Short mmCIF file of C-alpha atoms and ligand atoms in Angstrom, two decimals:
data_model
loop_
_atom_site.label_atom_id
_atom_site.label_comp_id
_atom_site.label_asym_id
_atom_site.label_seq_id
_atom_site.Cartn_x
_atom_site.Cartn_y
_atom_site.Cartn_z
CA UNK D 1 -35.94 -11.94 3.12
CA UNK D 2 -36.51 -13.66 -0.38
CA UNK D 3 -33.12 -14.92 -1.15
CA UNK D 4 -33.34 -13.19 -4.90
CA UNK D 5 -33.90 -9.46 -3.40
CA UNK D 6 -30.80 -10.90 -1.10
CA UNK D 7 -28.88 -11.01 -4.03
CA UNK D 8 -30.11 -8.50 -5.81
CA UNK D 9 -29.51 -6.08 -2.92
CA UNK D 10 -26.23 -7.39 -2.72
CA UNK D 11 -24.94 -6.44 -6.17
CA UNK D 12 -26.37 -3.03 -6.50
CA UNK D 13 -24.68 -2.40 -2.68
CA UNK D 14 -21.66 -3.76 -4.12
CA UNK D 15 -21.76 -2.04 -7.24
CA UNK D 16 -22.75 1.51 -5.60
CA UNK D 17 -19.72 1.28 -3.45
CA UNK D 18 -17.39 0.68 -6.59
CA UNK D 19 -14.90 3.44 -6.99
CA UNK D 20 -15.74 5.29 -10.18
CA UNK D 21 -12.63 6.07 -10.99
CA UNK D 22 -11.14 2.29 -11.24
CA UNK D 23 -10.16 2.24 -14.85
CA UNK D 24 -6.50 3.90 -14.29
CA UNK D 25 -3.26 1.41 -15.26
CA UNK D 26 0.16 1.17 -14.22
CA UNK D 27 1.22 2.82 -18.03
CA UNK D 28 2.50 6.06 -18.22
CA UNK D 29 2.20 6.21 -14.13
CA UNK D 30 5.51 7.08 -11.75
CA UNK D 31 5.73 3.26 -11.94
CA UNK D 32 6.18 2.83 -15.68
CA UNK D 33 9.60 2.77 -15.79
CA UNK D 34 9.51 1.24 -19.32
CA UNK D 35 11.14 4.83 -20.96
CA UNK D 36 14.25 4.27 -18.39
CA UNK D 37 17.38 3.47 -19.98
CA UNK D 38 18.31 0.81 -17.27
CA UNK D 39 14.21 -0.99 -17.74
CA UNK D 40 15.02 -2.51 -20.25
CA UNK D 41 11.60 -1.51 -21.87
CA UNK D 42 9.58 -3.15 -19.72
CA UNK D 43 6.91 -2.60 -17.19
CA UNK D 44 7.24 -5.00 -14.71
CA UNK D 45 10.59 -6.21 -14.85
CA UNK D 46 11.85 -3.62 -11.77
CA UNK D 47 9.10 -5.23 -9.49
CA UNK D 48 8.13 -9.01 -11.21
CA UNK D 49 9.64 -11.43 -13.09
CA UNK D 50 8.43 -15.21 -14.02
CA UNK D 51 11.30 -17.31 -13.11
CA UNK D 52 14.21 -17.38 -10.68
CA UNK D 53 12.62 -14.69 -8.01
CA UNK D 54 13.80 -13.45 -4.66
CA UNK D 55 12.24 -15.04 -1.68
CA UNK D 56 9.82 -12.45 0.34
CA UNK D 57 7.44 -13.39 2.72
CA UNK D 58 4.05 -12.74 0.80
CA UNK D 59 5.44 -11.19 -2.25
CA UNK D 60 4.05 -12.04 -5.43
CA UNK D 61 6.95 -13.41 -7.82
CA UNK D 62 9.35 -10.90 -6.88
CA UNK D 63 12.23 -9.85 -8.36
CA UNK D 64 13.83 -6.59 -6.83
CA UNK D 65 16.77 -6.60 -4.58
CA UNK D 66 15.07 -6.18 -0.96
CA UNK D 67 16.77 -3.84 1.70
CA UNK D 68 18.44 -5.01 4.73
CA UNK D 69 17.27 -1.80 6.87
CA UNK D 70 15.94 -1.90 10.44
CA UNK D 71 14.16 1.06 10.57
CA UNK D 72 12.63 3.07 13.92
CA UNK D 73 8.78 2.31 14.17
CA UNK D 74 6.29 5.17 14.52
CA UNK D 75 5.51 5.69 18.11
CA UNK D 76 2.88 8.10 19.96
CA UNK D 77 1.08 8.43 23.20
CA UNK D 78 -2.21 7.74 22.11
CA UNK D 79 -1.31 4.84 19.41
CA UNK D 80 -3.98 2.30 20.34
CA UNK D 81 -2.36 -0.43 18.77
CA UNK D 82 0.34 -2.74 20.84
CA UNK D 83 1.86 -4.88 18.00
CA UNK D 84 3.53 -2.65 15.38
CA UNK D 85 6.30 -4.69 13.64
CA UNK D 86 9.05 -3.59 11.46
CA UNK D 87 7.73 -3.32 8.05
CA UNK D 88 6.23 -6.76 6.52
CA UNK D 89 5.05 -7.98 4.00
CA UNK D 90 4.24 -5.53 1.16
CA UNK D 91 5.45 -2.51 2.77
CA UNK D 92 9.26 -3.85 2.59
CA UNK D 93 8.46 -4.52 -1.13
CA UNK D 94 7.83 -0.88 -1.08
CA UNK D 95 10.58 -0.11 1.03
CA UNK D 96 13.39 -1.92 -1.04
CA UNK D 97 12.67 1.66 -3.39
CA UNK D 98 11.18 4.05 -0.68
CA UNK D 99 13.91 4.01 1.70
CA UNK D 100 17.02 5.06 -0.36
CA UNK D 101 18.56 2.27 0.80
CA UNK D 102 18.79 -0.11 -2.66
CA UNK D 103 19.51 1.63 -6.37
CA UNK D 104 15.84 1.68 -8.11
CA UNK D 105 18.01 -0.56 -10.90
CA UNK D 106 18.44 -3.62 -8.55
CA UNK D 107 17.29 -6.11 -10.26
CA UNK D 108 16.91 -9.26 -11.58
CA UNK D 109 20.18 -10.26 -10.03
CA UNK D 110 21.83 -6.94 -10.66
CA UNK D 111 23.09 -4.75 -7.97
CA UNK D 112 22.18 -1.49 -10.28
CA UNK D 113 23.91 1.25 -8.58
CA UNK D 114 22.28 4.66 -11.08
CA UNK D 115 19.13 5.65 -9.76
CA UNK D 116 18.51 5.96 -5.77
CA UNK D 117 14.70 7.73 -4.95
CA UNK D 118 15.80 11.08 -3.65
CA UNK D 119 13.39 14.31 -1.80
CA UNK D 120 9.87 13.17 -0.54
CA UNK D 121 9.85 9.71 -2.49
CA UNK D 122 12.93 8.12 0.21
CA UNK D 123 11.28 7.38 3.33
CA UNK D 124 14.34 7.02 4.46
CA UNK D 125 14.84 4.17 7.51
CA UNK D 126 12.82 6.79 9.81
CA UNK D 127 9.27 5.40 9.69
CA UNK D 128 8.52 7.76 13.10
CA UNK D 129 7.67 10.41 11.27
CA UNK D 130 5.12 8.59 8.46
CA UNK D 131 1.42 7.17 8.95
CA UNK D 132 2.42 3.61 10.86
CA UNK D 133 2.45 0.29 8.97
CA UNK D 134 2.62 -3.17 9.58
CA UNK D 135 0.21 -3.52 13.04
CA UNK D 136 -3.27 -5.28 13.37
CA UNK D 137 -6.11 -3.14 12.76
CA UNK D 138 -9.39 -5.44 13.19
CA UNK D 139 -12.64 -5.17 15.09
CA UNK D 140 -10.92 -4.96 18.65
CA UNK D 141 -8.36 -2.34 17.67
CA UNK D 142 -11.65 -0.14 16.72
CA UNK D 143 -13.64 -0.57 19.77
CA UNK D 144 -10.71 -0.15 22.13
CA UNK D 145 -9.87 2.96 19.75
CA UNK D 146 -12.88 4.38 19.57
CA UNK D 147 -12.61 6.56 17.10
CA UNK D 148 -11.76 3.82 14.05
CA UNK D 149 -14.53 2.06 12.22
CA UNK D 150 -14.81 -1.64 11.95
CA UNK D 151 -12.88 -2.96 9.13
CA UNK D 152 -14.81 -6.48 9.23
CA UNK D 153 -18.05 -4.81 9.16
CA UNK D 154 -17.27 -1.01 7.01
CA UNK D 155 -17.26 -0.93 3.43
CA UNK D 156 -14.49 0.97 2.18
CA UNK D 157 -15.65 2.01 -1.43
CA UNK D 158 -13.06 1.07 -3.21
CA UNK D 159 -13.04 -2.17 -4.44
CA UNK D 160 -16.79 -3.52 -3.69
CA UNK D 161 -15.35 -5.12 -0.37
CA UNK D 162 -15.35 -4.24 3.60
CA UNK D 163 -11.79 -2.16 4.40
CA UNK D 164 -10.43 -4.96 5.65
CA UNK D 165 -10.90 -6.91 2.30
CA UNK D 166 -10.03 -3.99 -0.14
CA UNK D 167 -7.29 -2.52 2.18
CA UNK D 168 -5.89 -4.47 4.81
CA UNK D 169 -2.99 -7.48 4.33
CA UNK D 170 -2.92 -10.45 6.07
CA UNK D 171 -5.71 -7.91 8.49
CA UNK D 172 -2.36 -5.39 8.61
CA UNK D 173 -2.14 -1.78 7.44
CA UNK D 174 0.87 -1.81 4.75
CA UNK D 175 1.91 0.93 2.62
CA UNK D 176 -0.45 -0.49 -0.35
CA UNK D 177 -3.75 0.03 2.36
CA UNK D 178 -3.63 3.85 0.73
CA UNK D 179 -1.70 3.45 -2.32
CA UNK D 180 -2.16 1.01 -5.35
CA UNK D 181 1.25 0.48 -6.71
CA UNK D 182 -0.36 -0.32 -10.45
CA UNK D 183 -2.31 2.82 -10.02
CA UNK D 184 -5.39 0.66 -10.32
CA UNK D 185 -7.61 3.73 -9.41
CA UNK D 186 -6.10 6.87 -11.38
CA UNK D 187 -5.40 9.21 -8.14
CA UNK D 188 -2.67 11.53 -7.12
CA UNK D 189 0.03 9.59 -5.76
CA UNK D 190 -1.53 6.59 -6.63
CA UNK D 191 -3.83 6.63 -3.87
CA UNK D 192 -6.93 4.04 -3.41
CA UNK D 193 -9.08 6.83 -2.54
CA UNK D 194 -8.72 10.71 -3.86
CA UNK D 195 -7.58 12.34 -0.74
CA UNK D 196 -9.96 15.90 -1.23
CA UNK D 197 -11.62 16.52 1.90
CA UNK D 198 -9.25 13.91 3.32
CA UNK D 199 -11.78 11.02 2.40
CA UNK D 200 -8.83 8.74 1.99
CA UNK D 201 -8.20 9.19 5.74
CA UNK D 202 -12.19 9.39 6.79
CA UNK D 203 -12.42 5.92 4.93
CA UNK D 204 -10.80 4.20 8.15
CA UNK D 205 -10.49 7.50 11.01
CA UNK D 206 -14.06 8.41 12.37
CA UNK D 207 -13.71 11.63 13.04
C1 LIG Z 301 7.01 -0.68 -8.61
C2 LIG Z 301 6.89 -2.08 -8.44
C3 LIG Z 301 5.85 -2.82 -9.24
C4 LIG Z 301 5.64 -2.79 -10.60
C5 LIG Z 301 6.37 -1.96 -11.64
C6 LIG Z 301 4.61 -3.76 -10.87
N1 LIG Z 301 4.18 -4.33 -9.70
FE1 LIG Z 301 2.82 -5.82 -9.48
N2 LIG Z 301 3.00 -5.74 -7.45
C7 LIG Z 301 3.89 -4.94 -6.79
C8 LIG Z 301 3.67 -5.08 -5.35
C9 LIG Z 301 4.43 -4.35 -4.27
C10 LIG Z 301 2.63 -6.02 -5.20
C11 LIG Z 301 2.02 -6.50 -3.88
C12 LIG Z 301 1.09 -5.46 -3.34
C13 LIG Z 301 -0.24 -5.42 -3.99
O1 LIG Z 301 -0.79 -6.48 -4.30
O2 LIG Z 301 -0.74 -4.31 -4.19
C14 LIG Z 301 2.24 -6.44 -6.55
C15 LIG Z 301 1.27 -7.40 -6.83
C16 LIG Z 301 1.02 -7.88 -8.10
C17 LIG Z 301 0.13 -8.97 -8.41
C18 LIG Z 301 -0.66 -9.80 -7.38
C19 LIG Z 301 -1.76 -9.01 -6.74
C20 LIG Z 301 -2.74 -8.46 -7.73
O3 LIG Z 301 -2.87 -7.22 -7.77
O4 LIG Z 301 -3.32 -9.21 -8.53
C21 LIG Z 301 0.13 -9.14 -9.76
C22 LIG Z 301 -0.64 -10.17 -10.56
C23 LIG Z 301 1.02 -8.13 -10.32
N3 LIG Z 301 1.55 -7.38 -9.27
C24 LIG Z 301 1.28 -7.96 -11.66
C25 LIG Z 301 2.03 -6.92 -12.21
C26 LIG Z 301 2.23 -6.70 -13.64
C27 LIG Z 301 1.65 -7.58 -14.74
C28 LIG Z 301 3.03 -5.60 -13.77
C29 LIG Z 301 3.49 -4.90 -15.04
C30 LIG Z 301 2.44 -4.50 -15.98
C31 LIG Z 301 3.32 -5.13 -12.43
N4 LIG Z 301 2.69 -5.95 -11.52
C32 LIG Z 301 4.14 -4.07 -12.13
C33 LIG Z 301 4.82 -4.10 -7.34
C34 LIG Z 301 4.91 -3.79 -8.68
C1 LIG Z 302 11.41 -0.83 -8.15
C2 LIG Z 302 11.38 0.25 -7.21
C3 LIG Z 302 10.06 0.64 -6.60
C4 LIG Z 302 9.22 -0.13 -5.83
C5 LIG Z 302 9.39 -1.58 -5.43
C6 LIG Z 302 8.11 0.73 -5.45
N1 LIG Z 302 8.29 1.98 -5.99
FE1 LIG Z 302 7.09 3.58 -5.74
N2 LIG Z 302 8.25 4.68 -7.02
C7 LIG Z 302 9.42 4.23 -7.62
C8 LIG Z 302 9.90 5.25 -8.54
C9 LIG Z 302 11.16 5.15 -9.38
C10 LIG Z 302 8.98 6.31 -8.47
C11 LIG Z 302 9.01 7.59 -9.28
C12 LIG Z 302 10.01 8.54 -8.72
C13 LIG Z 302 10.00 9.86 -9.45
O1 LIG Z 302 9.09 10.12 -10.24
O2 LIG Z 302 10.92 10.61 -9.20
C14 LIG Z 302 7.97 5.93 -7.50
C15 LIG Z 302 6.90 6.73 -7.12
C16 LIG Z 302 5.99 6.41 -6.13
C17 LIG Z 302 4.95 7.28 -5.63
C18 LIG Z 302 4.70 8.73 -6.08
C19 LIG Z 302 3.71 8.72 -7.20
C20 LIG Z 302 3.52 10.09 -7.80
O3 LIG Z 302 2.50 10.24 -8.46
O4 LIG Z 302 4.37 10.97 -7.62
C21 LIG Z 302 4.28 6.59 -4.67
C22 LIG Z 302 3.09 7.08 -3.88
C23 LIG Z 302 4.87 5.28 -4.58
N3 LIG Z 302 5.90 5.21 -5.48
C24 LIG Z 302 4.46 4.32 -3.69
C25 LIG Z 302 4.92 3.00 -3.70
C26 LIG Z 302 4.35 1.93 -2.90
C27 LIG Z 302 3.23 2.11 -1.92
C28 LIG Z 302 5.05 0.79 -3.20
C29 LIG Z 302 4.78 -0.61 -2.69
C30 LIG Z 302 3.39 -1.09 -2.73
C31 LIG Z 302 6.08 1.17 -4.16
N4 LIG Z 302 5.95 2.51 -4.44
C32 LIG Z 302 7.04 0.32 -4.67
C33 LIG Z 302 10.02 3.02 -7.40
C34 LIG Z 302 9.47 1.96 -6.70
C1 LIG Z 303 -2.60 5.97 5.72
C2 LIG Z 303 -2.35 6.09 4.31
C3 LIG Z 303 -0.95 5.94 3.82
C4 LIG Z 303 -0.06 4.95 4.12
C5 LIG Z 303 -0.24 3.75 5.04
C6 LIG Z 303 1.13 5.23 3.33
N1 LIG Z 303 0.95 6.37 2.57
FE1 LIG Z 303 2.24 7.16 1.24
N2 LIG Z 303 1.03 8.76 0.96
C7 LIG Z 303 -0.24 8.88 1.49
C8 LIG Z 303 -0.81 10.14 1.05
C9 LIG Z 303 -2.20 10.65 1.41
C10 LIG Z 303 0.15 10.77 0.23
C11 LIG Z 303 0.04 12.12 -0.50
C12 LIG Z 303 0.23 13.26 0.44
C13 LIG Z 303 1.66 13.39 0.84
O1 LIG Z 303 2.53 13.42 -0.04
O2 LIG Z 303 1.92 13.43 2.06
C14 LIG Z 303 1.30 9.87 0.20
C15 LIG Z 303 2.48 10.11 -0.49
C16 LIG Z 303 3.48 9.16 -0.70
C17 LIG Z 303 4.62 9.33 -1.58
C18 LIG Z 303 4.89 10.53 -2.48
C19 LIG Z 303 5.65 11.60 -1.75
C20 LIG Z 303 5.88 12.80 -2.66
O3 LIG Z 303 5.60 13.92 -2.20
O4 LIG Z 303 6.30 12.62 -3.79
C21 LIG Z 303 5.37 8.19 -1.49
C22 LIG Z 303 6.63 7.86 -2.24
C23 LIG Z 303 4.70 7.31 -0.54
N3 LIG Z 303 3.56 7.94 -0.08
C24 LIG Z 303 5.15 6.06 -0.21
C25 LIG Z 303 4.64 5.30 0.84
C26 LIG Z 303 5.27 4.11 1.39
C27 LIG Z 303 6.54 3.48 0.88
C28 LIG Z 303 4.48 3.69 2.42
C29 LIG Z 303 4.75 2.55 3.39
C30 LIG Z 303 6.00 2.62 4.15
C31 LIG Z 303 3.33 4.59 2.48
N4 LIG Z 303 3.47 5.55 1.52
C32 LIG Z 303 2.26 4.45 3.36
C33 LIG Z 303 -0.88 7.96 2.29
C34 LIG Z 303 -0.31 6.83 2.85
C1 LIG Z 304 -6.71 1.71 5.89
C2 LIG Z 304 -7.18 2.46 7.03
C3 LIG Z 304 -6.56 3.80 7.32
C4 LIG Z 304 -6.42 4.87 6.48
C5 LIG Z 304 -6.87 4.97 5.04
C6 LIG Z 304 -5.80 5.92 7.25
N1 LIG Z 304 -5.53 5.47 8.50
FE1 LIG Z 304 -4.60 6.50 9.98
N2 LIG Z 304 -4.57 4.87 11.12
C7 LIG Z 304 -5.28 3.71 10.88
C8 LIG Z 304 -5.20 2.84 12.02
C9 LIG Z 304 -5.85 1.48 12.16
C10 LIG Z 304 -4.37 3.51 12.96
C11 LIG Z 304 -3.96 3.03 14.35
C12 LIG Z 304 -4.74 3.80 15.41
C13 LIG Z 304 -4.26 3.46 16.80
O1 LIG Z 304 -3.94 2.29 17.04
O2 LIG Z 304 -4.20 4.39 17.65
C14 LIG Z 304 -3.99 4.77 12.36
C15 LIG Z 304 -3.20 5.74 12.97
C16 LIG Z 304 -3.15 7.05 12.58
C17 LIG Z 304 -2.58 8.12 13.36
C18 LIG Z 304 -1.82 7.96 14.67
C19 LIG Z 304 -2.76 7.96 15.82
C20 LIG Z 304 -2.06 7.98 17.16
O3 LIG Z 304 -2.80 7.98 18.16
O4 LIG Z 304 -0.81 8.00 17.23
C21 LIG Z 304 -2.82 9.28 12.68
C22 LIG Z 304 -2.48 10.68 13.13
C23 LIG Z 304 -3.51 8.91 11.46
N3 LIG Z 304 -3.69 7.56 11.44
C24 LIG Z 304 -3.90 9.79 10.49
C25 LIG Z 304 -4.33 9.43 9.23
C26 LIG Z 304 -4.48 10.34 8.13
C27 LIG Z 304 -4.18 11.83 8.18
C28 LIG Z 304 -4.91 9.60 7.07
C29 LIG Z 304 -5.16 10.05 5.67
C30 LIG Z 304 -4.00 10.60 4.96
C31 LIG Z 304 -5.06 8.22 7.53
N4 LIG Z 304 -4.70 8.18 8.84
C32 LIG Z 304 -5.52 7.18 6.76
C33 LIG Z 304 -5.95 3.39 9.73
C34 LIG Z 304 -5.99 4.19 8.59
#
C-alpha cells in the first residue's frame, strides 16, 4: 500500500474510534472538591501538588496521604489470570479515598480527620467482592481466556489507541482502566466508556 493512503487510513481509523463525548473536565465533577471548606479552593490540591510530594510507585506528583491497608484480593473459580497483586500502582492512589481507610482531607502533610467516603463510594479493604485490579491482562491472558479480546491488537474507542494503550497500566487493569478520575470523558461515574448496554464491559469481555 502507498504509504500516503497508509496514513491517511490511519487518521480517519484513529479519529472514527475517538470517543465523542471527550470534552468533559474534572470542574464541577465528584472530584472538584474546590467548594469544600477543608480544599482550600483548589482543584488539585487533594490529589497533586508541585513540590514536596509523597513517594508512590508510578504516581504522578502526589500528594495525598496513602493507606496502609492489605486488603483480600478478588478470587473465583474460573479467574484466568494467575498473578493478581494487592492493589498497585494507580488503584492504591484510588484506594487512599475508596477504602475508608484515610480522611478525604489528608493532605499535603495533614492528617485531616473530617471527611471519610461513606455508602457505595468506600470499597472498603474487601476487594473480593469488586471487578479485580492490579493482574496482567495481555495477549496470552486472552487466548488462554478465551472469551477476552486482545488488548495489543483491539481498539478500545476511547482514546484513538488499542485497550491496552488507552486502558491498561504498566499492561495491568487498575481502577482508572474504567474510570477517568478527571472525568476526561463526561460519563456517569466517571467512566471511560458510557456503560448502556454494558459497552464499557463489551469493550474488553467478548461475550
Ligand atoms: C481525586 C484525585 C485527583 C484529582 C482531584 C486530580 N487528579 Fe490528576 N491524577 C490522579 C490520579 C489517580 C492520576 C493517575 C491515574 C491517571 O493517570 O488516570 C492522575 C494523573 C494526572 C496526570 C498525569 C497523567 C495525565 O492524565 O496526564 C496529570 C498531568 C494530572 N493528573 C493533573 C491534574 C490536574 C492539573 C488536576 C486539577 C485540575 C488534577 N490532576 C486533579 C488523581 C487526581
Ligand atoms: C482525595 C481523595 C480521592 C481520591 C484519591 C480519589 N477519589 Fe474518587 N471520590 C472522592 C470523593 C470525595 C468523591 C465524591 C464523594 C461524594 O460525592 O460523596 C469521589 C467520587 C468518586 C466516584 C463517583 C463519581 C460519581 O459520579 O458519583 C468514582 C467513580 C470515583 N471517585 C473513582 C475514583 C478513582 C477510580 C480514583 C483513582 C483513579 C479516585 N476516585 C481517587 C475522593 C477521591
Ligand atoms: C471493570 C471496570 C471497573 C473497574 C476496574 C473499577 N470500576 Fe468502579 N465502577 C465501575 C462501574 C461500571 C461503576 C458504576 C456502576 C456501579 O456503581 O456499580 C463503578 C462505580 C464506582 C464507584 C461509585 C459507586 C457509587 O455507587 O457511588 C466508585 C467510588 C468506584 N467505582 C471506584 C472504583 C475504584 C476505587 C476502583 C479500583 C479499586 C474501581 N472503581 C474499579 C467500573 C469499574
Ligand atoms: C479494561 C478491560 C476490562 C473492562 C472494561 C471490564 N473487564 Fe472484566 N475483566 C477483565 C479482565 C482482563 C478480566 C480477567 C479475566 C480472567 O482472568 O478470568 C476480567 C474479569 C472479570 C470477571 C471475573 C471473571 C472470572 O472468571 O472470575 C467478571 C465477572 C468481569 N470481569 C465482568 C466485567 C463487567 C461486568 C464489566 C463492565 C462493568 C467489565 N468486566 C469490564 C477486563 C475488563
Amino acid at each position: 500500500m502507498n504509504n500516503k493512503i497508509l496514513v491517511a487510513l490511519t487518521v480517519l481509523s484513529a479519529s472514527m474510534s475517538l470517543n465523542p463525548n471527550a470534552n468533559g473536565a474534572i470542574s464541577g465533577s465528584a472530584h472538584d472538591f474546590s467548594n469544600k471548606a477543608w480544599s482550600g479552593g483548589e482543584i488539585c490540591v487533594a490529589c497533586h501538588a508541585p513540590h514536596n510530594n509523597i513517594d508512590v510507585v508510578d504516581a504522578p506528583l502526589w500528594n495525598h496521604e496513602v493507606s496502609e491497608a492489605v486488603y483480600v484480593l478478588y478470587s473465583s473459580p474460573t479467574f484466568t489470570a494467575d498473578d493478581i497483586t494487592q492493589p498497585s500502582g494507580v488503584s492504591k492512589l484510588c484506594l487512599s479515598c475508596h477504602d475508608g481507610t484515610v480522611a478525604v482531607d489528608a493532605f499535603g502533610g495533614s492528617e485531616g480527620g473530617n471527611t471519610y467516603l461513606q455508602g457505595r463510594k468506600n470499597l472498603g479493604e474487601d476487594l473480593s467482592n469488586d471487578h479485580p485490579v492490579s493482574f496482567v491482562y495481555d495477549s496470552e491472558l486472552a487466548t488462554e481466556d478465551g472469551g477476552l479480546f486482545d488488548p495489543e491488537t483491539t481498539m478500545s474507542g476511547v482514546a484513538g489507541g488499542t485497550i491496552e494503550e488507552d486502558m491498561l497500566y504498566a499492561g495491568r487493569v487498575e481502577c482508572a482502566s474504567c474510570h477517568d478520575v478527571h472525568n476526561k470523558y463526561s460519563n456517569f461515574r466517571l467512566l471511560k466508556v458510557d456503560n448502556s448496554s454494558s459497552a464499557l464491559c463489551l469493550t474488553c469481555h467478548d461475550k
